[in-house]
């Protein structure tokens, strides 16, 4: 009899590719895998092996003007590969690249009324195109500086020659610079010392507040969001950010900071000293519509003022069309629609048709430095495959007199109308709709004072947009993402073929979100984010809004440290508390009361990557001495029952302690459960509570003692 052997079971693969990001996606219900895509539809893998269609409004963050895997582009890509196109033929003639450059110039002449051609430098990504623009602008500045330095050095040599024959004398200004008893030699030495220092001044780039230009070492310094930029600030170029409403701030800065070379001029034998401004501004970068900054359009008047500033500074305008270009706004160049003409342009995303990773830098010929071509290169740039795809993209855009541009404008108008109808219906929870063409933003109102503790936490922690995106994906089958620097704004960048049914599907989803926010019913937001298949315990949305408006003046702020009308000082205490049992969550947010224990535990488990919650509203207690004790709870969403593993939460607890300290709290108290789970006692920075301290009624929610979780109800007295 043949012996049966058990088939070896395959061990699950350890995730090593950005697994921490994957864990964060899990907290928002976005941890899905897409296995197929076509047009505006992506298909996610279901646990049973099936596939679920999802309407994609993310559009590759603007890369998919023609949608996923457009048949004509796919066929062209196959033909290129089947024909053996030589992608790697560096340092050779690249006819495909020349055709792309010619086509781009044809479009530039029509839309920008360009009086001269643009030289084209190829790269691979948008951030690389920005880096190339920065390098080229700096090289051009260095050449201008070198020419100025050579001119000044020639004048110094002339003064030296004249002084040898005794034909010179020092003017009053020159004598003052040379110092008491100084002569020509002393003057020249002082001039050269000063000029060497001035020549070494680092260049400065200007960019707009709210702008985004990439996350590489150089481009990151031009990205305004400090969360992205500050950790790497020491690595990159110097940048100054100015408001689009006040670009003249750049002139004020330059007037105060501009270095000067000292030049020596001779007239009638008198040697005088004049100041020559050093060209230390490399470039001014601007997006016609800020994408990551919240879908904010530049106006024609703002664009004109920026151009005036750049003329005054004699620096190039770099127009970043990476997200806006190639048809998305109803024209190839979004800047053309506001009358902004750049010295440089950066293009990427949609010029690759969703198939090729490619980008371009366009530089006006009169501003171009030909030596740049010998100093800058990229292994994969200007390859025949990517250029072949871009050539086909440009052909499709320009076909039939620009029918694709008109289609984008019409579809964008239809989408905007749908969004504006939702905004008008829910004006209490929607701030507005912004953008142009197929680059639109839908902004919710600030939810940081929501009566729902869960919604309020998402808002205060900066994850609101991701939680809403997860809800829309799981409940309505639409895919969106928030902008990077405006967490209340969802951005919409579908293809030019987005249909009415998809737009109506999106509008229905947004109405669902708005009803949840209006009634502060977090159950419907939390349930789909748990990833389970249990049915929603109730289909209707209940109203959890407070029955009466808050007292005049609102809740006390976390920065208030003295009681008005009295002389006693308020003691500000932070309580770092565990929030993880189902009962505690139901008390924390009453709208979750009907969710079962399994669902709530799944919510806690999936939130492990973002377990540090935003502080609750502070609660005040009157002290016996007439002062107050103000208590703010800093919750951690953790499993505090039998499944909790001691020693795993030390960093999270320490982070909440540090946050409380930085907020200025007099004392920080860590819950007994968290002290047990950290396995290290109180983290550094946590101190005993002041005498008489008690936990806040209602866990900091609304002052109702009945809402205090049982395991946190003990009074701590030191």
PDB file of C-alpha atoms in Angstrom, residues 650 653-654 657 670 675 678 680-687:
ATOM      1  CA  UNK A 650       7.122  51.387  25.388  1.00  0.00           C
ATOM      2  CA  UNK A 653       3.663  55.374  25.604  1.00  0.00           C
ATOM      3  CA  UNK A 654       6.858  57.401  25.538  1.00  0.00           C
ATOM      4  CA  UNK A 657       4.299  61.319  27.248  1.00  0.00           C
ATOM      5  CA  UNK A 670       0.490  56.911  32.857  1.00  0.00           C
ATOM      6  CA  UNK A 675       2.708  50.766  33.025  1.00  0.00           C
ATOM      7  CA  UNK A 678       5.425  48.611  28.902  1.00  0.00           C
ATOM      8  CA  UNK A 680       9.461  49.289  32.391  1.00  0.00           C
ATOM      9  CA  UNK A 681       7.486  51.324  34.861  1.00  0.00           C
ATOM     10  CA  UNK A 682       6.808  54.961  34.046  1.00  0.00           C
ATOM     11  CA  UNK A 683       8.667  56.154  30.926  1.00  0.00           C
ATOM     12  CA  UNK A 684      11.087  59.026  31.188  1.00  0.00           C
ATOM     13  CA  UNK A 685       9.134  62.232  31.580  1.00  0.00           C
ATOM     14  CA  UNK A 686       6.173  60.787  33.490  1.00  0.00           C
ATOM     15  CA  UNK A 687       5.931  62.011  37.076  1.00  0.00           C
TER      16      UNK A 687
END
